[in-house]
mmCIF file of C-alpha atoms in Angstrom:
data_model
loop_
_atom_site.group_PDB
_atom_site.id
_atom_site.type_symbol
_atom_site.label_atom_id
_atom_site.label_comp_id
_atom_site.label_asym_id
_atom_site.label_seq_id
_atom_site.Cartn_x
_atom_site.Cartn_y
_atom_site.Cartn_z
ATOM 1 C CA UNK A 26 -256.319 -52.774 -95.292
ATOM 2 C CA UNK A 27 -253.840 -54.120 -97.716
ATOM 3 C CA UNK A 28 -256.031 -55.501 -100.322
ATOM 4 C CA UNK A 29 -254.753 -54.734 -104.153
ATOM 5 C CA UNK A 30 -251.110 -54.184 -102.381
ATOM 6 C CA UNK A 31 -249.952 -57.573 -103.330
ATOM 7 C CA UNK A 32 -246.441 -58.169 -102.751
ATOM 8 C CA UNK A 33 -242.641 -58.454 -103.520
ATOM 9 C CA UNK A 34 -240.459 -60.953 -103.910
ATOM 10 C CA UNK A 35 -237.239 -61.514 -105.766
ATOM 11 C CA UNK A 36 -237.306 -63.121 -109.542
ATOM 12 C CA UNK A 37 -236.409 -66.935 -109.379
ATOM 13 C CA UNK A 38 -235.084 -66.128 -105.866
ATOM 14 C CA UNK A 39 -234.417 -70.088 -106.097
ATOM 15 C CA UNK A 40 -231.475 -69.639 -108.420
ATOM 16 C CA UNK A 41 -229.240 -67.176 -106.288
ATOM 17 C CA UNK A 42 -226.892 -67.208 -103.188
ATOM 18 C CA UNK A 43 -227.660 -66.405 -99.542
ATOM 19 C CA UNK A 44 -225.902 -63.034 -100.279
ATOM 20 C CA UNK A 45 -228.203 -61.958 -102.893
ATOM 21 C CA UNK A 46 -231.347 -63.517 -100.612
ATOM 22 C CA UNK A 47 -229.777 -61.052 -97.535
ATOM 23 C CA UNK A 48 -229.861 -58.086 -100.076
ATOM 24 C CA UNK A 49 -233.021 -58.316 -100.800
ATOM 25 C CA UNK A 50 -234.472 -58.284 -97.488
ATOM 26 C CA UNK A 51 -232.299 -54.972 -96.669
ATOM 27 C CA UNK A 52 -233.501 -53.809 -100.339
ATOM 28 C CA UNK A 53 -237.564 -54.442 -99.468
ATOM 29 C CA UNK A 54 -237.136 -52.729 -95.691
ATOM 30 C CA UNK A 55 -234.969 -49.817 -96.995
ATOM 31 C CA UNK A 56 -237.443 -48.419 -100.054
ATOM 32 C CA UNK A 57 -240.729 -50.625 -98.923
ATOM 33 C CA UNK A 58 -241.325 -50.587 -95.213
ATOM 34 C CA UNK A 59 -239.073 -47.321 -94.789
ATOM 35 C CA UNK A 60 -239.870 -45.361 -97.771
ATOM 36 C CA UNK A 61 -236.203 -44.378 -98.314
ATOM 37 C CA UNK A 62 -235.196 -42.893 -101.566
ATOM 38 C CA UNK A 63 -231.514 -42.490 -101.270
ATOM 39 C CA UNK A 64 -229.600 -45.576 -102.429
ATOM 40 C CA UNK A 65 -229.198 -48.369 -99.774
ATOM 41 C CA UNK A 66 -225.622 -49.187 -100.900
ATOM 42 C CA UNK A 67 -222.800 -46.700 -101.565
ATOM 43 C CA UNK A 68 -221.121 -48.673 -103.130
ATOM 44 C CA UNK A 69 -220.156 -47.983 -107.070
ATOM 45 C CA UNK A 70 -222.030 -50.539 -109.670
ATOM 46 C CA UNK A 71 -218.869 -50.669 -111.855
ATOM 47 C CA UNK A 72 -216.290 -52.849 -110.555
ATOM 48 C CA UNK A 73 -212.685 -51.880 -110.536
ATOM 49 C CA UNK A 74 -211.238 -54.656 -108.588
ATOM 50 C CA UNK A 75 -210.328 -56.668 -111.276
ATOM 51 C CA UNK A 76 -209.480 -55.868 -114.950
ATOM 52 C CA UNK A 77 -210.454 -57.889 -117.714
ATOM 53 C CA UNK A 78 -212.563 -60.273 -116.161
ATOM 54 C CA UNK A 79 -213.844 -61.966 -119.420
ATOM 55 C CA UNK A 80 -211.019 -61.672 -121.470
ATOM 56 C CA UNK A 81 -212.061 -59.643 -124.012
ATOM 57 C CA UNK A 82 -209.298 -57.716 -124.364
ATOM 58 C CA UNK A 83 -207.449 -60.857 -124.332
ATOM 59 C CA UNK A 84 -204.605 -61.430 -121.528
ATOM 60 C CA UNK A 85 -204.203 -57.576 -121.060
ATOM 61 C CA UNK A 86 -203.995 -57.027 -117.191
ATOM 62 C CA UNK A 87 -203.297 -60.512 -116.776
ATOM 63 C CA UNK A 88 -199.972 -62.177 -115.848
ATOM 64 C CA UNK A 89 -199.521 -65.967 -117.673
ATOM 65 C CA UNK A 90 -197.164 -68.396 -116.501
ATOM 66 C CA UNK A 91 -197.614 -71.531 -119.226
ATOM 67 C CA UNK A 92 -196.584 -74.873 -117.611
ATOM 68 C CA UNK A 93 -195.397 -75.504 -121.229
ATOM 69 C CA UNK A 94 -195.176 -73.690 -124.461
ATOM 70 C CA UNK A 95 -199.365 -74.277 -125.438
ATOM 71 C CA UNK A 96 -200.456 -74.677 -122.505
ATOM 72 C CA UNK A 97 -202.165 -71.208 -122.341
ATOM 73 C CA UNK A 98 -204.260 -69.242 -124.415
ATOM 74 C CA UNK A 99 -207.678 -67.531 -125.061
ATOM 75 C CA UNK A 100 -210.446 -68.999 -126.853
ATOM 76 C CA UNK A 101 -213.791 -67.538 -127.968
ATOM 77 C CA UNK A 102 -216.499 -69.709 -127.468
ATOM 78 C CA UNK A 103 -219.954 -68.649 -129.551
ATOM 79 C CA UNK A 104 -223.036 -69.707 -126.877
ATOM 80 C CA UNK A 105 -221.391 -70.447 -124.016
ATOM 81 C CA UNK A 106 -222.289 -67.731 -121.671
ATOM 82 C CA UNK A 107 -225.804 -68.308 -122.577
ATOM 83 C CA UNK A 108 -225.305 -72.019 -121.336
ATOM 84 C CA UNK A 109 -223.949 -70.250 -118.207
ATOM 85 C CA UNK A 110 -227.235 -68.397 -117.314
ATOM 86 C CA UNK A 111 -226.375 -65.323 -118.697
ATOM 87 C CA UNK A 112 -229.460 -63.599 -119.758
ATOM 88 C CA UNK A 113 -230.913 -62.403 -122.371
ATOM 89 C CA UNK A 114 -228.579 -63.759 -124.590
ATOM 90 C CA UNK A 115 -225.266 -62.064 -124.391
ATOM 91 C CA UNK A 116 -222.006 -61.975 -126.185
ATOM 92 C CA UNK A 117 -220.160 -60.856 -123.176
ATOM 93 C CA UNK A 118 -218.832 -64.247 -121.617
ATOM 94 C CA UNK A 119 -217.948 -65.625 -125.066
ATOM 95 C CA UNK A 120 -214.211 -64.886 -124.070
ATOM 96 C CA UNK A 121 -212.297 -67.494 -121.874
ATOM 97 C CA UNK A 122 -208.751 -68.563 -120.766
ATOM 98 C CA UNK A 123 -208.207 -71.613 -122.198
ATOM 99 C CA UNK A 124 -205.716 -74.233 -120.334
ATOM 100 C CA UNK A 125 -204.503 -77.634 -120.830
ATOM 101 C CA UNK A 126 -203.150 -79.341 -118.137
ATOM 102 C CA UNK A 127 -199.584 -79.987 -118.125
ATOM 103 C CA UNK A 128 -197.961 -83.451 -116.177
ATOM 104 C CA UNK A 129 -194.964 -81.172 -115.454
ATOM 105 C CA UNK A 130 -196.516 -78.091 -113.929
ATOM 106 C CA UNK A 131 -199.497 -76.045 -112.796
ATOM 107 C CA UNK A 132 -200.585 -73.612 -115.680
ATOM 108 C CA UNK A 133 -201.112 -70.428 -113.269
ATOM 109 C CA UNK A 134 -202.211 -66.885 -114.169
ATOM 110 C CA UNK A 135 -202.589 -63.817 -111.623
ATOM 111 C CA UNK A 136 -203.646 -60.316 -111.507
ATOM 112 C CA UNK A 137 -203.229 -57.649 -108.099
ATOM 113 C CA UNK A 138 -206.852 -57.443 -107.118
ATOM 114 C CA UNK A 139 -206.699 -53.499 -106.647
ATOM 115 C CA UNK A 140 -209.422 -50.632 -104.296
ATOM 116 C CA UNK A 141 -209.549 -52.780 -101.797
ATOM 117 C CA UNK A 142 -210.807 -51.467 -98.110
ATOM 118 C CA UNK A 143 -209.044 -53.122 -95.292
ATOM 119 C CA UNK A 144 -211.310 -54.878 -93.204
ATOM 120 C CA UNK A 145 -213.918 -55.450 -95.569
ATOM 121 C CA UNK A 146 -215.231 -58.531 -96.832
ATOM 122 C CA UNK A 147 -215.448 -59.467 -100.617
ATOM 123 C CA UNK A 148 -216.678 -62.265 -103.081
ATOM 124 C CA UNK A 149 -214.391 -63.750 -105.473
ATOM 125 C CA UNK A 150 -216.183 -65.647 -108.354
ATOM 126 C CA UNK A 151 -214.953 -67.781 -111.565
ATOM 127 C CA UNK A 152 -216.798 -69.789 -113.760
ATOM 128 C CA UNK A 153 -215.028 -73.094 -115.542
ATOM 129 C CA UNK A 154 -215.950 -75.683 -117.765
ATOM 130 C CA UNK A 155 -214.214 -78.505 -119.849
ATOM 131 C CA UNK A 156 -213.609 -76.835 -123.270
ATOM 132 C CA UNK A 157 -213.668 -80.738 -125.103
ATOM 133 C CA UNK A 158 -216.964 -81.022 -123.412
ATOM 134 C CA UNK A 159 -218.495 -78.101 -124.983
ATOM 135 C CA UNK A 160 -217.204 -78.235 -128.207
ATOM 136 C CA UNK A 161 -218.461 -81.842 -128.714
ATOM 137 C CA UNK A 162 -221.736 -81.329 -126.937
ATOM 138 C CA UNK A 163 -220.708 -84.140 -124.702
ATOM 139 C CA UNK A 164 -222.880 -83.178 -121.976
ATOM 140 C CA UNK A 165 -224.182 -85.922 -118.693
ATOM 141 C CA UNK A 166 -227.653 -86.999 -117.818
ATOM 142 C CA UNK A 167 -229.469 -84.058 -115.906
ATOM 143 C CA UNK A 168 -228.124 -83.529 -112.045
ATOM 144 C CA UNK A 169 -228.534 -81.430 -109.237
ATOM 145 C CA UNK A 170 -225.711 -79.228 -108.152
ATOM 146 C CA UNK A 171 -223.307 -81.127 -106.722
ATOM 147 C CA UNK A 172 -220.299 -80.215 -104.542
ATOM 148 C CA UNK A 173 -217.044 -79.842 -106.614
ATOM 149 C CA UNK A 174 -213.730 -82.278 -106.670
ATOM 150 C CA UNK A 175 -210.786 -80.026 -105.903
ATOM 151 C CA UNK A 176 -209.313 -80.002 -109.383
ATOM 152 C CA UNK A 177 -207.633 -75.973 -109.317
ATOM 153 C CA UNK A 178 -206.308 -73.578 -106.944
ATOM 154 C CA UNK A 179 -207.095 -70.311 -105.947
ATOM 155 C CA UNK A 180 -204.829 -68.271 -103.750
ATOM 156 C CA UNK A 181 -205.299 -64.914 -102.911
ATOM 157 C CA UNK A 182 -202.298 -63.532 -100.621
ATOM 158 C CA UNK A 183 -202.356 -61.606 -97.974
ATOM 159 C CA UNK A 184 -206.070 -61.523 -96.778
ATOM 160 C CA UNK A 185 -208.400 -63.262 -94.542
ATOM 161 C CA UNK A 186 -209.915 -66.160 -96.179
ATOM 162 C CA UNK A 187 -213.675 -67.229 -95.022
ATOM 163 C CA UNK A 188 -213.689 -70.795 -95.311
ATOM 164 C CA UNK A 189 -217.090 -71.208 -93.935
ATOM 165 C CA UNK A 190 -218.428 -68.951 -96.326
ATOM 166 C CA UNK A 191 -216.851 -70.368 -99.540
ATOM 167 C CA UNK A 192 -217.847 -73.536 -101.737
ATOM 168 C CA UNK A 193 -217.329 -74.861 -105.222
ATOM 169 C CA UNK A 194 -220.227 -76.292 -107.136
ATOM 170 C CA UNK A 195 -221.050 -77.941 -110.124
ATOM 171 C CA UNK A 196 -224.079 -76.983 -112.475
ATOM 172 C CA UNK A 197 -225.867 -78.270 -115.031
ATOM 173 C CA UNK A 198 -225.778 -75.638 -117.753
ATOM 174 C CA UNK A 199 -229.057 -73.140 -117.221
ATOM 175 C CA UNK A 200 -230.095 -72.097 -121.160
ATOM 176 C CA UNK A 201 -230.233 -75.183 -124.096
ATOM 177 C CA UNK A 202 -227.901 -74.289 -127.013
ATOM 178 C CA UNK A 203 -224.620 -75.537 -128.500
ATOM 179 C CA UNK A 204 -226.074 -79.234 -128.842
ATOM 180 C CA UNK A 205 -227.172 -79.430 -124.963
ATOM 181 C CA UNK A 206 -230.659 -79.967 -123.921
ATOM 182 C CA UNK A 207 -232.632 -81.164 -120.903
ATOM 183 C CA UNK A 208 -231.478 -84.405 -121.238
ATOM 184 C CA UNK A 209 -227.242 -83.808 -121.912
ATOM 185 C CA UNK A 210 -225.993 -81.153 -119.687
ATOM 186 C CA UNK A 211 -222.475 -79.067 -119.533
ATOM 187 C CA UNK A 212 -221.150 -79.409 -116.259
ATOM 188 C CA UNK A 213 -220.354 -75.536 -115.541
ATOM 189 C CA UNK A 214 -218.128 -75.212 -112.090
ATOM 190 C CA UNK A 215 -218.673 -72.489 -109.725
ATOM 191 C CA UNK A 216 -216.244 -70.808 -107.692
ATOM 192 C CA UNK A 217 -217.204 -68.845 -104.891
ATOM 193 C CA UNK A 218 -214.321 -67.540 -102.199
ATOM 194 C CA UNK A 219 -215.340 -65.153 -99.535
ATOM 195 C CA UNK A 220 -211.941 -63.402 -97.942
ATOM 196 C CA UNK A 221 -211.359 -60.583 -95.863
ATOM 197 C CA UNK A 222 -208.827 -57.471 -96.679
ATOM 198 C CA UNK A 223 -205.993 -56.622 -94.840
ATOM 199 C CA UNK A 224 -204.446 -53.945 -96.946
ATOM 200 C CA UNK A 225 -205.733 -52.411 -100.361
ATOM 201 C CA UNK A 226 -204.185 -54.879 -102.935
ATOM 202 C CA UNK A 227 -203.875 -58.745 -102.823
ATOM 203 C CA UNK A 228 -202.551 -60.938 -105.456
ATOM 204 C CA UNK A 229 -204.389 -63.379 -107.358
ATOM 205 C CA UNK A 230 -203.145 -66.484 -108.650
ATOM 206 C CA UNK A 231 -205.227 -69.197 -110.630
ATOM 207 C CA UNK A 232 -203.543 -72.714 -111.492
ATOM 208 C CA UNK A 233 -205.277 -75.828 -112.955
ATOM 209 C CA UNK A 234 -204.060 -77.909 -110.310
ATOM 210 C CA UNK A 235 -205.211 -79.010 -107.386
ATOM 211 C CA UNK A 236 -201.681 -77.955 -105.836
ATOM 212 C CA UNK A 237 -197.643 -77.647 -106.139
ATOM 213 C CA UNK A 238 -197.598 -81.108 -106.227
ATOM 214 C CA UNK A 239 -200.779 -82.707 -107.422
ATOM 215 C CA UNK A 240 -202.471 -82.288 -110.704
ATOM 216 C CA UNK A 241 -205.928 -83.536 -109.037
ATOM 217 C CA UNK A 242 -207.429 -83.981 -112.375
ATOM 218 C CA UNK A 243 -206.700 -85.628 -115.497
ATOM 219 C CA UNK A 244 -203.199 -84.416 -117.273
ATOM 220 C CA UNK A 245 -204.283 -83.373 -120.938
ATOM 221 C CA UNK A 246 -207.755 -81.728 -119.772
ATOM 222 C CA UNK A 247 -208.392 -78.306 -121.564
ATOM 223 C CA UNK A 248 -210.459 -75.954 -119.511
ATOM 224 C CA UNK A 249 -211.726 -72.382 -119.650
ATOM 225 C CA UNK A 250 -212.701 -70.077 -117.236
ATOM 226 C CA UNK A 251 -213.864 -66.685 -117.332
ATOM 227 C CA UNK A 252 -216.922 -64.387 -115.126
ATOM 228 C CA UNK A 253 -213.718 -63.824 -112.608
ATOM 229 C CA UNK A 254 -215.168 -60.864 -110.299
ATOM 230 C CA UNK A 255 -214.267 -59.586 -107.377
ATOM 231 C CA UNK A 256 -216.920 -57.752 -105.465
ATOM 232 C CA UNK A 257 -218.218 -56.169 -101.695
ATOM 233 C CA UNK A 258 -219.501 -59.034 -99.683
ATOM 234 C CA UNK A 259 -222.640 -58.179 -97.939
ATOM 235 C CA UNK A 260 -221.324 -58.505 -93.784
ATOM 236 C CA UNK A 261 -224.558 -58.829 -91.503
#
């Protein structure tokens, strides 16, 4: 009855998160099995909650709070965002905030995460690397995705936070490019923070230490971090 239907299935469904997996069940029922036309989601494509997410309008809608004068800055970085899976080759994610951590303080930087809906759960996302790293090509051997030393905070005030939902991870760079290849790999960092809303703003804050008190990685590291998105989390 079904022969010459074949089938559907989600491209490199390997590479993505459970969210993406869930929306593309919903996604093949809905239009598929249903026949629905209308759009599943009402949701708007273009994100509002956060401005400047990539930096490249520089620090604008960003508030920086240097640990020391240096410390904070904005880099462009030719090929990285390609190294971060970005495709087809892109220069959007060629922006970062650079940071170089301080022994005297956390470098921190914050923006009011704005159209929120109270009672709704979202995805926060950031992407970070060591900036050295890259620009020497000093890559590692090839690894799997590995579970990520505390070495930053994230705070986000006044919401719900989902711990069971949230990770950090560490990837070896997707695309070769910039002097890394199969064999010497950029360590790209992942972080993924599910939260739920209580009101319809919540501030942000980002610092390159572990906490108040402890750096939790080496003093003198630059990083830079950019793909900072804050989005609807699919609730089932």
């Amino acid at each position: 009855e079904f022969l010459g239907l074949y089938g559907m299935m989600c491209y490199h469904s390997a590479y993505t998160d459970e969210e993406i997996i869930r929306w593309s069940v919903k996604l093949f029922r809905h239009y598929c099995i249903e026949g629905k036309r209308e759009r599943l989601s009402k949701d708007p494509y273009i994100l509002s909650h956060v401005k400047n997410p990539d930096f490249d309008e520089g620090t604008i809608g960003w508030t920086l709070s240097p640990a020391e004068p240096g410390s904070i800055d904005t880099r462009n970085v030719p090929d990285y965002s390609y190294l971060q899976g970005r495709y087809p080759k892109t220069t959007h994610g060629e922006n970062v905030l650079w940071t170089r951590r301080s022994a005297k303080a956390p470098n921190r930087f914050s923006q009011e995460i704005r159209d929120l809906v109270p009672g709704r759960l979202y995805l926060f996302k950031m992407l970070t690397a060591d900036y050295q790293r890259f620009l020497l090509g000093n890559g590692v051997a090839p690894f799997k995705a590995v579970e990520a030393k505390r070495e930053m905070t994230i705070g986000i005030e006044d919401v719900e936070l989902i711990p069971a939902e949230s990770f950090q991870i560490t990837y070896a760079n997707e695309k070769a490019g910039k002097g890394f290849t199969q064999e010497n790999k950029l360590p790209i960092t992942h972080h993924f923070l599910v939260f739920r809303a209580r009101s319809e703003k919540a501030m942000l804050t980002i610092s390159d230490w572990a906490g108040d008190t402890e750096p939790g990685g080496p003093i003198g590291q630059e990083l830079m971090h950019n793909y900072i998105e804050v989005q609807p989390y699919l609730e089932d």
